[in-house]
């Protein structure tokens, strides 16, 4: 009988232990299931650097407003995947045009990122305030810096000429401020407004000014764009050479006389009117009235218009994954 009671006691203890184990195991499994993500991927907050360089000068980002401003723009670029991918692809075509002009005018190379945030590298971009082109000039400002705007011509959409005009503005602003980040902010708000706020608020750094939201965000958007373009893989963007838009070689055709029929003009060069407009977005009409001025029309090499072979040109090796 003793042995029988011992066996029963042992079995009772085992049952109790098993019950406790199953109870706590069930709770653990329920808790684990509740913690399991219900989405197929994770969204990770991008790393915000403690400092960055802009135009050869270090910008410290440890102050609360600066870190949080940079965090907002890095997050925006990182998770607007399609837009950011498109920017890098377009840059492969347009940066080779822009960079030499900036350099020749003594404007820091980093200002190409201002153009990135202004127009998304779209020569035909038009804002609700009627700012036009890569550098988003208003008509009055464009004319002020040497761009022609007529019934048949809008040089704000001419990539090279509008970049020359932007350089004039940027150099003028630098003579006034002596600081390129302030110059960048003035491009958004205007020199008058920036100068007025610097005086009213008695500050020296544009990053310390209280400004409208768009102008407050503006320098951080430029800094974030530079970070993404210089470290795309770090922020989750993986591209191959064939994903980038290759530059398309064009022949320059000088024009001094009026062209009453640009559709026919395009056919003379064995391209479509659309091709003519795509590579000369500054042409506003189906005719060109020169008004005695000289213009240069770009005629794309027809063989270069087809992706029958993958792109192999990579303007910046950092844009593609090894």
GROMACS .gro file of C-alpha atoms in nm:
model
  322
    1UNK     CA    1   0.000   0.000   0.000
    2UNK     CA    2   0.288   0.234   0.083
    3UNK     CA    3   0.432   0.189  -0.262
    4UNK     CA    4   0.092   0.251  -0.418
    5UNK     CA    5   0.047   0.575  -0.218
    6UNK     CA    6   0.398   0.689  -0.318
    7UNK     CA    7   0.319   0.629  -0.684
    8UNK     CA    8  -0.007   0.826  -0.656
    9UNK     CA    9   0.169   1.111  -0.476
   10UNK     CA   10   0.439   1.124  -0.744
   11UNK     CA   11   0.181   1.122  -1.020
   12UNK     CA   12  -0.014   1.404  -0.849
   13UNK     CA   13   0.299   1.616  -0.826
   14UNK     CA   14   0.374   1.553  -1.195
   15UNK     CA   15   0.021   1.650  -1.296
   16UNK     CA   16   0.045   1.971  -1.092
   17UNK     CA   17   0.383   2.060  -1.245
   18UNK     CA   18   0.257   1.988  -1.594
   19UNK     CA   19  -0.053   2.201  -1.535
   20UNK     CA   20   0.156   2.493  -1.410
   21UNK     CA   21   0.398   2.455  -1.703
   22UNK     CA   22   0.118   2.446  -1.960
   23UNK     CA   23  -0.058   2.743  -1.799
   24UNK     CA   24   0.250   2.966  -1.801
   25UNK     CA   25   0.357   2.833  -2.140
   26UNK     CA   26   0.018   2.925  -2.283
   27UNK     CA   27   0.041   3.276  -2.136
   28UNK     CA   28   0.390   3.316  -2.281
   29UNK     CA   29   0.276   3.198  -2.624
   30UNK     CA   30  -0.022   3.437  -2.616
   31UNK     CA   31   0.207   3.723  -2.515
   32UNK     CA   32   0.454   3.634  -2.788
   33UNK     CA   33   0.176   3.618  -3.044
   34UNK     CA   34   0.044   3.958  -2.936
   35UNK     CA   35   0.395   4.106  -2.980
   36UNK     CA   36   0.442   3.960  -3.328
   37UNK     CA   37   0.425   4.235  -3.595
   38UNK     CA   38   0.119   4.216  -3.816
   39UNK     CA   39   0.303   4.383  -4.108
   40UNK     CA   40   0.541   4.219  -4.352
   41UNK     CA   41   0.828   4.463  -4.299
   42UNK     CA   42   0.974   4.692  -4.037
   43UNK     CA   43   0.999   5.073  -4.058
   44UNK     CA   44   1.321   5.186  -3.898
   45UNK     CA   45   1.395   5.545  -3.804
   46UNK     CA   46   1.696   5.660  -4.011
   47UNK     CA   47   2.018   5.745  -3.834
   48UNK     CA   48   2.067   6.120  -3.785
   49UNK     CA   49   2.435   6.224  -3.796
   50UNK     CA   50   2.566   6.455  -3.526
   51UNK     CA   51   2.713   6.679  -3.793
   52UNK     CA   52   2.726   6.712  -4.172
   53UNK     CA   53   2.930   6.915  -4.417
   54UNK     CA   54   2.780   7.170  -4.653
   55UNK     CA   55   2.994   7.373  -4.892
   56UNK     CA   56   3.309   7.279  -4.701
   57UNK     CA   57   3.175   7.387  -4.362
   58UNK     CA   58   3.072   7.158  -4.075
   59UNK     CA   59   2.713   7.194  -3.958
   60UNK     CA   60   2.658   7.071  -3.601
   61UNK     CA   61   2.320   6.900  -3.562
   62UNK     CA   62   2.319   6.817  -3.190
   63UNK     CA   63   2.091   7.104  -3.086
   64UNK     CA   64   1.732   6.984  -3.046
   65UNK     CA   65   1.574   7.183  -3.329
   66UNK     CA   66   1.854   7.099  -3.570
   67UNK     CA   67   1.855   6.727  -3.496
   68UNK     CA   68   1.477   6.705  -3.516
   69UNK     CA   69   1.469   6.912  -3.834
   70UNK     CA   70   1.722   6.682  -3.997
   71UNK     CA   71   1.538   6.376  -3.868
   72UNK     CA   72   1.214   6.492  -4.032
   73UNK     CA   73   1.372   6.543  -4.372
   74UNK     CA   74   1.581   6.225  -4.365
   75UNK     CA   75   1.269   6.027  -4.278
   76UNK     CA   76   1.082   6.195  -4.562
   77UNK     CA   77   1.347   6.115  -4.823
   78UNK     CA   78   1.399   5.763  -4.687
   79UNK     CA   79   1.035   5.658  -4.697
   80UNK     CA   80   0.916   5.840  -5.008
   81UNK     CA   81   1.080   5.552  -5.191
   82UNK     CA   82   0.956   5.609  -5.545
   83UNK     CA   83   1.034   5.982  -5.544
   84UNK     CA   84   1.383   5.939  -5.402
   85UNK     CA   85   1.467   5.657  -5.644
   86UNK     CA   86   1.354   5.876  -5.932
   87UNK     CA   87   1.575   6.163  -5.813
   88UNK     CA   88   1.888   5.947  -5.819
   89UNK     CA   89   1.799   5.808  -6.161
   90UNK     CA   90   1.748   6.157  -6.305
   91UNK     CA   91   2.064   6.291  -6.143
   92UNK     CA   92   2.268   6.054  -6.359
   93UNK     CA   93   2.148   6.255  -6.662
   94UNK     CA   94   2.143   6.609  -6.523
   95UNK     CA   95   2.432   6.633  -6.275
   96UNK     CA   96   2.689   6.606  -6.558
   97UNK     CA   97   2.531   6.920  -6.705
   98UNK     CA   98   2.492   7.112  -6.378
   99UNK     CA   99   2.820   7.045  -6.199
  100UNK     CA  100   3.058   7.204  -6.454
  101UNK     CA  101   2.845   7.521  -6.461
  102UNK     CA  102   2.851   7.552  -6.082
  103UNK     CA  103   3.226   7.499  -6.081
  104UNK     CA  104   3.291   7.750  -6.360
  105UNK     CA  105   3.094   8.012  -6.166
  106UNK     CA  106   3.266   7.949  -5.833
  107UNK     CA  107   2.950   7.813  -5.669
  108UNK     CA  108   2.996   7.511  -5.438
  109UNK     CA  109   2.900   7.177  -5.587
  110UNK     CA  110   2.656   7.113  -5.300
  111UNK     CA  111   2.411   7.359  -5.453
  112UNK     CA  112   2.303   7.093  -5.699
  113UNK     CA  113   2.102   6.955  -5.406
  114UNK     CA  114   1.913   7.285  -5.387
  115UNK     CA  115   1.802   7.218  -5.742
  116UNK     CA  116   1.701   6.865  -5.638
  117UNK     CA  117   1.457   6.989  -5.374
  118UNK     CA  118   1.335   7.282  -5.585
  119UNK     CA  119   1.216   7.085  -5.887
  120UNK     CA  120   1.284   6.712  -5.837
  121UNK     CA  121   1.518   6.750  -6.137
  122UNK     CA  122   1.226   6.816  -6.369
  123UNK     CA  123   1.299   7.090  -6.628
  124UNK     CA  124   0.928   7.131  -6.687
  125UNK     CA  125   0.832   7.173  -6.321
  126UNK     CA  126   0.583   7.451  -6.246
  127UNK     CA  127   0.481   7.548  -5.893
  128UNK     CA  128   0.142   7.682  -5.777
  129UNK     CA  129   0.309   8.026  -5.756
  130UNK     CA  130   0.417   7.991  -6.122
  131UNK     CA  131   0.783   7.937  -6.049
  132UNK     CA  132   0.922   7.740  -6.341
  133UNK     CA  133   1.206   7.506  -6.433
  134UNK     CA  134   1.485   7.322  -6.253
  135UNK     CA  135   1.569   7.627  -6.039
  136UNK     CA  136   1.207   7.742  -6.001
  137UNK     CA  137   1.243   8.102  -6.113
  138UNK     CA  138   0.950   8.339  -6.107
  139UNK     CA  139   0.920   8.524  -6.439
  140UNK     CA  140   1.034   8.858  -6.294
  141UNK     CA  141   1.332   8.703  -6.116
  142UNK     CA  142   1.429   8.500  -6.421
  143UNK     CA  143   1.436   8.813  -6.635
  144UNK     CA  144   1.631   8.995  -6.365
  145UNK     CA  145   1.908   8.736  -6.394
  146UNK     CA  146   1.918   8.727  -6.773
  147UNK     CA  147   1.662   8.467  -6.879
  148UNK     CA  148   1.436   8.538  -7.175
  149UNK     CA  149   1.064   8.481  -7.133
  150UNK     CA  150   0.847   8.555  -7.440
  151UNK     CA  151   0.538   8.417  -7.610
  152UNK     CA  152   0.741   8.133  -7.767
  153UNK     CA  153   1.044   8.104  -7.535
  154UNK     CA  154   1.088   8.041  -7.163
  155UNK     CA  155   1.454   8.001  -7.074
  156UNK     CA  156   1.364   7.918  -6.715
  157UNK     CA  157   1.317   7.568  -6.858
  158UNK     CA  158   1.658   7.570  -7.025
  159UNK     CA  159   1.869   7.356  -6.791
  160UNK     CA  160   2.207   7.515  -6.870
  161UNK     CA  161   2.090   7.877  -6.895
  162UNK     CA  162   1.876   7.862  -6.582
  163UNK     CA  163   2.174   7.719  -6.393
  164UNK     CA  164   2.385   8.014  -6.509
  165UNK     CA  165   2.112   8.247  -6.383
  166UNK     CA  166   2.093   8.066  -6.048
  167UNK     CA  167   2.468   8.104  -6.009
  168UNK     CA  168   2.433   8.481  -6.049
  169UNK     CA  169   2.178   8.491  -5.769
  170UNK     CA  170   2.378   8.263  -5.540
  171UNK     CA  171   2.698   8.461  -5.582
  172UNK     CA  172   2.515   8.788  -5.521
  173UNK     CA  173   2.362   8.647  -5.202
  174UNK     CA  174   2.701   8.516  -5.085
  175UNK     CA  175   2.851   8.864  -5.122
  176UNK     CA  176   2.576   8.982  -4.888
  177UNK     CA  177   2.588   8.706  -4.626
  178UNK     CA  178   2.926   8.533  -4.653
  179UNK     CA  179   2.758   8.206  -4.553
  180UNK     CA  180   2.634   7.948  -4.803
  181UNK     CA  181   2.363   7.800  -4.580
  182UNK     CA  182   2.212   8.147  -4.537
  183UNK     CA  183   2.237   8.187  -4.915
  184UNK     CA  184   2.039   7.864  -4.956
  185UNK     CA  185   1.764   7.984  -4.721
  186UNK     CA  186   1.746   8.317  -4.904
  187UNK     CA  187   1.681   8.127  -5.226
  188UNK     CA  188   1.357   8.011  -5.070
  189UNK     CA  189   1.248   8.319  -4.878
  190UNK     CA  190   1.428   8.600  -5.059
  191UNK     CA  191   1.720   8.807  -4.939
  192UNK     CA  192   1.495   9.082  -4.806
  193UNK     CA  193   1.302   8.852  -4.574
  194UNK     CA  194   1.610   8.668  -4.446
  195UNK     CA  195   1.799   8.991  -4.383
  196UNK     CA  196   1.500   9.139  -4.205
  197UNK     CA  197   1.461   8.838  -3.974
  198UNK     CA  198   1.834   8.824  -3.896
  199UNK     CA  199   1.812   9.187  -3.786
  200UNK     CA  200   1.483   9.152  -3.595
  201UNK     CA  201   1.584   8.837  -3.409
  202UNK     CA  202   1.947   8.944  -3.357
  203UNK     CA  203   2.085   8.609  -3.474
  204UNK     CA  204   2.381   8.518  -3.692
  205UNK     CA  205   2.286   8.164  -3.799
  206UNK     CA  206   1.986   8.108  -4.022
  207UNK     CA  207   1.929   7.778  -3.838
  208UNK     CA  208   1.853   7.977  -3.521
  209UNK     CA  209   1.588   8.196  -3.682
  210UNK     CA  210   1.215   8.157  -3.622
  211UNK     CA  211   1.075   8.141  -3.977
  212UNK     CA  212   0.770   8.008  -4.158
  213UNK     CA  213   0.765   7.629  -4.176
  214UNK     CA  214   0.866   7.602  -4.542
  215UNK     CA  215   1.177   7.818  -4.495
  216UNK     CA  216   1.262   7.651  -4.164
  217UNK     CA  217   1.262   7.311  -4.334
  218UNK     CA  218   1.446   7.428  -4.644
  219UNK     CA  219   1.813   7.397  -4.533
  220UNK     CA  220   1.749   7.060  -4.370
  221UNK     CA  221   1.591   6.931  -4.689
  222UNK     CA  222   1.909   7.024  -4.878
  223UNK     CA  223   2.131   6.863  -4.613
  224UNK     CA  224   1.915   6.550  -4.610
  225UNK     CA  225   1.919   6.525  -4.990
  226UNK     CA  226   2.297   6.538  -4.982
  227UNK     CA  227   2.308   6.262  -4.720
  228UNK     CA  228   2.083   6.037  -4.926
  229UNK     CA  229   2.270   6.098  -5.252
  230UNK     CA  230   2.607   6.033  -5.091
  231UNK     CA  231   2.491   5.726  -4.895
  232UNK     CA  232   2.194   5.571  -5.077
  233UNK     CA  233   2.270   5.213  -4.969
  234UNK     CA  234   2.286   5.321  -4.604
  235UNK     CA  235   1.931   5.453  -4.631
  236UNK     CA  236   1.797   5.147  -4.808
  237UNK     CA  237   1.823   5.240  -5.177
  238UNK     CA  238   1.979   4.978  -5.401
  239UNK     CA  239   2.030   5.061  -5.766
  240UNK     CA  240   2.220   4.904  -6.052
  241UNK     CA  241   2.378   5.095  -6.344
  242UNK     CA  242   2.097   4.988  -6.575
  243UNK     CA  243   1.844   5.153  -6.339
  244UNK     CA  244   1.995   5.499  -6.392
  245UNK     CA  245   1.889   5.733  -6.674
  246UNK     CA  246   2.180   5.774  -6.907
  247UNK     CA  247   2.276   6.108  -7.059
  248UNK     CA  248   2.165   6.137  -7.421
  249UNK     CA  249   2.410   6.296  -7.661
  250UNK     CA  250   2.268   6.590  -7.858
  251UNK     CA  251   2.381   6.793  -8.153
  252UNK     CA  252   2.364   7.170  -8.107
  253UNK     CA  253   2.187   7.356  -8.387
  254UNK     CA  254   2.225   7.737  -8.377
  255UNK     CA  255   1.915   7.933  -8.475
  256UNK     CA  256   1.889   8.304  -8.553
  257UNK     CA  257   1.585   8.315  -8.782
  258UNK     CA  258   1.224   8.250  -8.686
  259UNK     CA  259   1.101   7.892  -8.715
  260UNK     CA  260   0.729   7.901  -8.802
  261UNK     CA  261   0.686   7.523  -8.788
  262UNK     CA  262   0.875   7.334  -8.518
  263UNK     CA  263   0.692   7.011  -8.604
  264UNK     CA  264   0.838   7.026  -8.954
  265UNK     CA  265   1.174   7.136  -8.812
  266UNK     CA  266   1.184   6.823  -8.594
  267UNK     CA  267   1.106   6.600  -8.892
  268UNK     CA  268   1.396   6.751  -9.082
  269UNK     CA  269   1.621   6.599  -8.816
  270UNK     CA  270   1.436   6.267  -8.812
  271UNK     CA  271   1.294   6.310  -8.462
  272UNK     CA  272   0.942   6.366  -8.330
  273UNK     CA  273   0.805   6.696  -8.206
  274UNK     CA  274   0.788   6.535  -7.863
  275UNK     CA  275   1.161   6.458  -7.878
  276UNK     CA  276   1.225   6.821  -7.968
  277UNK     CA  277   1.020   6.941  -7.671
  278UNK     CA  278   1.170   6.690  -7.426
  279UNK     CA  279   1.524   6.808  -7.500
  280UNK     CA  280   1.429   7.173  -7.544
  281UNK     CA  281   1.155   7.231  -7.285
  282UNK     CA  282   1.214   7.606  -7.314
  283UNK     CA  283   1.028   7.603  -7.648
  284UNK     CA  284   0.673   7.708  -7.553
  285UNK     CA  285   0.493   7.683  -7.886
  286UNK     CA  286   0.494   7.500  -8.218
  287UNK     CA  287   0.686   7.797  -8.355
  288UNK     CA  288   0.990   7.997  -8.247
  289UNK     CA  289   1.004   8.374  -8.277
  290UNK     CA  290   1.366   8.473  -8.216
  291UNK     CA  291   1.318   8.848  -8.197
  292UNK     CA  292   1.667   8.889  -8.333
  293UNK     CA  293   1.821   8.676  -8.057
  294UNK     CA  294   2.036   8.367  -8.106
  295UNK     CA  295   1.924   8.031  -7.969
  296UNK     CA  296   2.067   7.681  -7.964
  297UNK     CA  297   1.834   7.388  -8.021
  298UNK     CA  298   1.941   7.043  -7.904
  299UNK     CA  299   1.879   6.756  -8.145
  300UNK     CA  300   1.910   6.418  -7.968
  301UNK     CA  301   2.106   6.141  -8.131
  302UNK     CA  302   1.830   5.910  -8.249
  303UNK     CA  303   2.026   5.592  -8.171
  304UNK     CA  304   2.065   5.709  -7.810
  305UNK     CA  305   1.689   5.731  -7.760
  306UNK     CA  306   1.647   5.356  -7.717
  307UNK     CA  307   1.726   5.132  -7.423
  308UNK     CA  308   1.807   4.841  -7.652
  309UNK     CA  309   2.125   4.803  -7.449
  310UNK     CA  310   2.149   4.861  -7.071
  311UNK     CA  311   2.283   5.188  -6.936
  312UNK     CA  312   2.645   5.159  -6.827
  313UNK     CA  313   2.716   5.523  -6.743
  314UNK     CA  314   2.731   5.590  -6.369
  315UNK     CA  315   2.803   5.951  -6.281
  316UNK     CA  316   2.862   5.879  -5.911
  317UNK     CA  317   2.978   5.531  -5.810
  318UNK     CA  318   2.814   5.573  -5.470
  319UNK     CA  319   2.471   5.551  -5.635
  320UNK     CA  320   2.500   5.185  -5.729
  321UNK     CA  321   2.545   4.874  -5.519
  322UNK     CA  322   2.853   4.660  -5.584
   0.00000   0.00000   0.00000
